Amino acid sequence: FFFGSLFKMASANKFKHLLKPLDLGFTTLRNRVIMGSMHTGLESEKPELQAAYFAERARGQVGLMVTGGVSPDLCGTLYPFASKLTSVSQTKNHKIVTSAVHEAGGKI
């Protein structure tokens, strides 16, 4: 498992600050492990699937997750019916994902 190797490297002092908290001023991350934006293919599925995916990473100690594959407006959609945040119902679905991550102790 990737994070097991990461924690071994950090504890071996190669990356001595990696697992230390990071104060960003407006929030503090539990460590400096950041999962970059990526398209998982779950964005157009039921929000509970994506929520489970990101919550598992939060339980695995990722300090911050940046989501991808969701357009903030109609101009940014990648294909017809792609995920976007242009209506109240869509933001409610995205809240399912962010709430699951927060409940697992993560930041997204």
Backbone as CSV, one residue per row, in Angstrom:
resi,resn,N_x,N_y,N_z,CA_x,CA_y,CA_z,C_x,C_y,C_z
1,PHE,0.845,-1.185,0.000,0.000,0.000,0.000,0.884,1.239,0.000
2,PHE,0.583,2.175,-0.853,1.416,3.363,-1.071,1.712,4.133,0.197
3,PHE,0.689,4.392,1.024,0.899,5.227,2.197,1.764,4.536,3.235
4,GLY,1.742,3.196,3.286,2.644,2.475,4.188,4.088,2.775,3.843
5,SER,4.415,2.761,2.555,5.767,3.099,2.104,6.099,4.549,2.404
6,LEU,5.126,5.403,2.217,5.307,6.828,2.479,5.640,7.076,3.942
7,PHE,4.911,6.408,4.827,5.139,6.592,6.254,6.500,6.027,6.664
8,LYS,6.925,4.938,6.029,8.254,4.394,6.322,9.338,5.379,5.906
9,MET,9.181,5.984,4.716,10.167,6.975,4.257,10.210,8.173,5.188
10,ALA,9.035,8.632,5.600,8.979,9.806,6.468,9.597,9.503,7.814
11,SER,9.341,8.306,8.339,9.904,7.966,9.639,11.401,7.690,9.539
12,ALA,11.889,7.407,8.352,13.326,7.186,8.161,14.080,8.510,8.018
13,ASN,13.370,9.610,8.195,13.932,10.955,8.190,14.291,11.478,6.811
14,LYS,13.933,10.777,5.752,14.182,11.278,4.402,13.287,12.467,4.088
15,PHE,12.087,12.435,4.626,11.111,13.506,4.428,10.557,13.888,5.793
16,LYS,11.388,14.458,6.620,11.060,14.650,8.031,9.861,15.558,8.282
17,HIS,9.476,16.403,7.324,8.336,17.295,7.525,7.047,16.774,6.883
18,LEU,7.138,15.711,6.119,5.998,15.222,5.352,4.777,14.927,6.211
19,LEU,4.964,14.321,7.347,3.838,13.914,8.171,3.527,14.896,9.290
20,LYS,4.173,16.035,9.264,3.895,17.065,10.266,2.747,17.942,9.780
21,PRO,1.961,18.491,10.723,0.853,19.382,10.333,1.363,20.598,9.559
22,LEU,0.487,21.135,8.735,0.815,22.322,7.942,-0.252,23.380,8.185
23,ASP,0.139,24.488,8.791,-0.779,25.587,9.077,-0.836,26.497,7.858
24,LEU,-2.000,26.592,7.241,-2.189,27.435,6.064,-2.783,28.795,6.419
25,GLY,-2.945,29.053,7.704,-3.520,30.312,8.146,-5.021,30.211,8.360
26,PHE,-5.754,29.747,7.354,-7.205,29.619,7.454,-7.636,28.207,7.847
27,THR,-6.726,27.251,7.741,-6.968,25.863,8.151,-5.627,25.185,8.360
28,THR,-5.633,24.103,9.088,-4.410,23.333,9.309,-4.613,21.928,8.758
29,LEU,-3.685,21.482,7.933,-3.719,20.119,7.404,-3.024,19.199,8.395
30,ARG,-3.518,17.962,8.530,-2.906,17.041,9.491,-1.514,16.599,9.063
31,ASN,-1.229,16.709,7.776,0.110,16.415,7.249,0.232,17.078,5.882
32,ARG,1.316,16.839,5.195,1.586,17.502,3.919,1.369,16.576,2.721
33,VAL,0.653,15.499,2.929,0.319,14.568,1.850,-0.908,15.132,1.135
34,ILE,-0.730,15.501,-0.137,-1.807,16.119,-0.910,-2.107,15.253,-2.133
35,MET,-3.376,14.939,-2.288,-3.821,14.148,-3.431,-4.319,15.121,-4.490
36,GLY,-3.618,15.197,-5.594,-3.939,16.152,-6.640,-5.223,15.836,-7.382
37,SER,-5.702,16.828,-8.108,-6.931,16.705,-8.871,-6.792,15.641,-9.951
38,MET,-7.810,14.813,-10.054,-7.826,13.793,-11.100,-9.267,13.414,-11.397
39,HIS,-9.471,12.940,-12.579,-10.794,12.478,-12.996,-10.881,11.002,-12.631
40,THR,-11.754,10.658,-11.693,-11.864,9.271,-11.232,-12.854,8.451,-12.048
41,GLY,-13.713,9.125,-12.807,-14.764,8.420,-13.528,-15.997,8.189,-12.665
42,LEU,-15.929,8.601,-11.401,-17.069,8.436,-10.495,-17.937,9.682,-10.440
43,GLU,-17.511,10.759,-11.068,-18.208,12.035,-10.965,-19.634,11.982,-11.494
44,SER,-19.885,11.169,-12.503,-21.224,11.081,-13.103,-22.045,9.945,-12.510
45,GLU,-21.472,9.242,-11.545,-22.181,8.148,-10.876,-22.943,8.693,-9.674
46,LYS,-23.533,7.808,-8.904,-24.204,8.216,-7.677,-23.160,8.868,-6.765
47,PRO,-23.490,9.977,-6.120,-22.506,10.682,-5.300,-21.972,9.829,-4.144
48,GLU,-22.718,8.845,-3.717,-22.258,7.983,-2.623,-21.011,7.187,-3.004
49,LEU,-20.865,6.841,-4.285,-19.678,6.114,-4.732,-18.432,6.992,-4.629
50,GLN,-18.542,8.216,-5.101,-17.414,9.137,-5.019,-17.134,9.498,-3.554
51,ALA,-18.186,9.625,-2.756,-18.018,9.914,-1.328,-17.226,8.802,-0.654
52,ALA,-17.548,7.563,-0.960,-16.823,6.432,-0.378,-15.365,6.424,-0.826
53,TYR,-15.126,6.720,-2.092,-13.768,6.762,-2.644,-12.898,7.779,-1.902
54,PHE,-13.387,9.010,-1.782,-12.592,10.058,-1.135,-12.530,9.877,0.385
55,ALA,-13.587,9.375,1.004,-13.561,9.138,2.450,-12.518,8.084,2.804
56,GLU,-12.364,7.078,1.955,-11.339,6.054,2.196,-9.944,6.667,2.184
57,ARG,-9.712,7.602,1.289,-8.409,8.283,1.252,-8.215,9.158,2.488
58,ALA,-9.296,9.759,2.976,-9.211,10.554,4.207,-8.847,9.658,5.390
59,ARG,-9.462,8.478,5.456,-9.122,7.530,6.526,-7.686,7.039,6.381
60,GLY,-7.166,7.056,5.155,-5.787,6.652,4.902,-4.778,7.755,5.174
61,GLN,-5.236,8.852,5.769,-4.379,9.937,6.243,-3.920,10.926,5.185
62,VAL,-4.603,11.019,4.050,-4.268,12.077,3.095,-4.603,13.410,3.752
63,GLY,-3.675,14.362,3.714,-3.878,15.646,4.365,-4.882,16.536,3.654
64,LEU,-4.849,16.537,2.315,-5.752,17.368,1.523,-6.031,16.684,0.197
65,MET,-7.296,16.672,-0.209,-7.690,16.123,-1.501,-8.259,17.226,-2.373
66,VAL,-7.822,17.269,-3.620,-8.351,18.223,-4.597,-9.148,17.393,-5.602
67,THR,-10.430,17.683,-5.728,-11.262,16.890,-6.634,-11.109,17.370,-8.071
68,GLY,-11.495,16.530,-8.986,-11.445,16.878,-10.402,-12.635,16.282,-11.123
69,GLY,-12.769,16.608,-12.389,-13.829,16.030,-13.204,-15.191,16.669,-13.020
70,VAL,-15.257,17.823,-12.345,-16.519,18.520,-12.135,-16.370,19.942,-12.671
71,SER,-17.250,20.331,-13.559,-17.184,21.657,-14.156,-17.902,22.680,-13.281
72,PRO,-17.307,23.869,-13.097,-17.974,24.904,-12.310,-19.071,25.644,-13.074
73,ASP,-19.123,25.443,-14.391,-20.156,26.100,-15.199,-20.384,25.307,-16.486
74,LEU,-21.375,25.698,-17.260,-21.712,24.968,-18.486,-20.609,25.010,-19.530
75,CYS,-19.846,26.089,-19.567,-18.777,26.224,-20.567,-17.649,25.217,-20.353
76,GLY,-17.489,24.752,-19.135,-16.380,23.859,-18.827,-16.701,22.383,-18.890
77,THR,-17.892,22.020,-19.333,-18.238,20.600,-19.375,-17.431,19.886,-20.445
78,LEU,-17.032,18.671,-20.118,-16.199,17.891,-21.034,-17.005,17.110,-22.057
79,TYR,-18.219,16.742,-21.679,-19.074,15.948,-22.565,-20.520,16.136,-22.114
80,PRO,-21.498,15.785,-22.947,-22.903,15.965,-22.563,-23.217,15.238,-21.250
81,PHE,-23.927,15.878,-20.385,-24.356,15.343,-19.093,-23.203,15.110,-18.116
82,ALA,-22.055,15.726,-18.384,-20.922,15.614,-17.462,-21.252,16.324,-16.150
83,SER,-20.551,15.955,-15.100,-20.789,16.558,-13.784,-20.432,18.033,-13.785
84,LYS,-21.282,18.803,-13.120,-21.035,20.240,-12.994,-21.657,20.739,-11.697
85,LEU,-21.339,21.965,-11.338,-21.894,22.590,-10.131,-22.641,23.848,-10.537
86,THR,-23.725,23.661,-11.272,-24.478,24.807,-11.788,-25.900,24.891,-11.240
87,SER,-26.259,23.963,-10.346,-27.614,23.997,-9.782,-27.572,23.585,-8.309
88,VAL,-28.634,23.873,-7.614,-28.716,23.515,-6.195,-28.638,21.996,-6.018
89,SER,-29.307,21.236,-6.877,-29.281,19.772,-6.736,-27.864,19.219,-6.948
90,GLN,-27.123,19.804,-7.870,-25.748,19.343,-8.110,-24.844,19.667,-6.919
91,THR,-25.027,20.843,-6.333,-24.203,21.178,-5.163,-24.591,20.305,-3.973
92,LYS,-25.852,19.919,-3.867,-26.266,18.997,-2.793,-25.575,17.650,-2.960
93,ASN,-25.474,17.174,-4.199,-24.776,15.911,-4.454,-23.293,16.026,-4.104
94,HIS,-22.685,17.157,-4.434,-21.265,17.342,-4.114,-21.062,17.432,-2.598
95,LYS,-22.046,17.959,-1.896,-21.973,18.060,-0.432,-21.921,16.671,0.199
96,ILE,-22.527,15.685,-0.431,-22.455,14.306,0.060,-20.998,13.853,0.085
97,VAL,-20.247,14.215,-0.949,-18.833,13.852,-1.047,-18.020,14.589,0.014
98,THR,-18.171,15.903,0.077,-17.360,16.679,1.028,-17.700,16.311,2.470
99,SER,-18.952,16.065,2.763,-19.340,15.677,4.123,-18.716,14.345,4.525
100,ALA,-18.690,13.385,3.610,-18.079,12.077,3.906,-16.596,12.228,4.218
101,VAL,-15.920,13.086,3.472,-14.491,13.320,3.714,-14.281,13.992,5.063
102,HIS,-15.076,14.989,5.358,-14.941,15.697,6.637,-15.234,14.748,7.811
103,GLU,-16.248,13.895,7.674,-16.574,12.927,8.729,-15.436,11.933,8.948
104,ALA,-14.658,11.656,7.903,-13.516,10.746,8.014,-12.247,11.478,8.484
105,GLY,-12.392,12.762,8.780,-11.246,13.520,9.305,-10.388,14.185,8.254
106,GLY,-10.849,14.215,7.006,-10.055,14.786,5.927,-10.481,16.186,5.518
107,LYS,-9.684,16.763,4.643,-9.966,18.079,4.064,-10.047,17.892,2.554
108,ILE,-11.007,18.595,1.946,-11.207,18.446,0.503,-11.533,19.805,-0.079
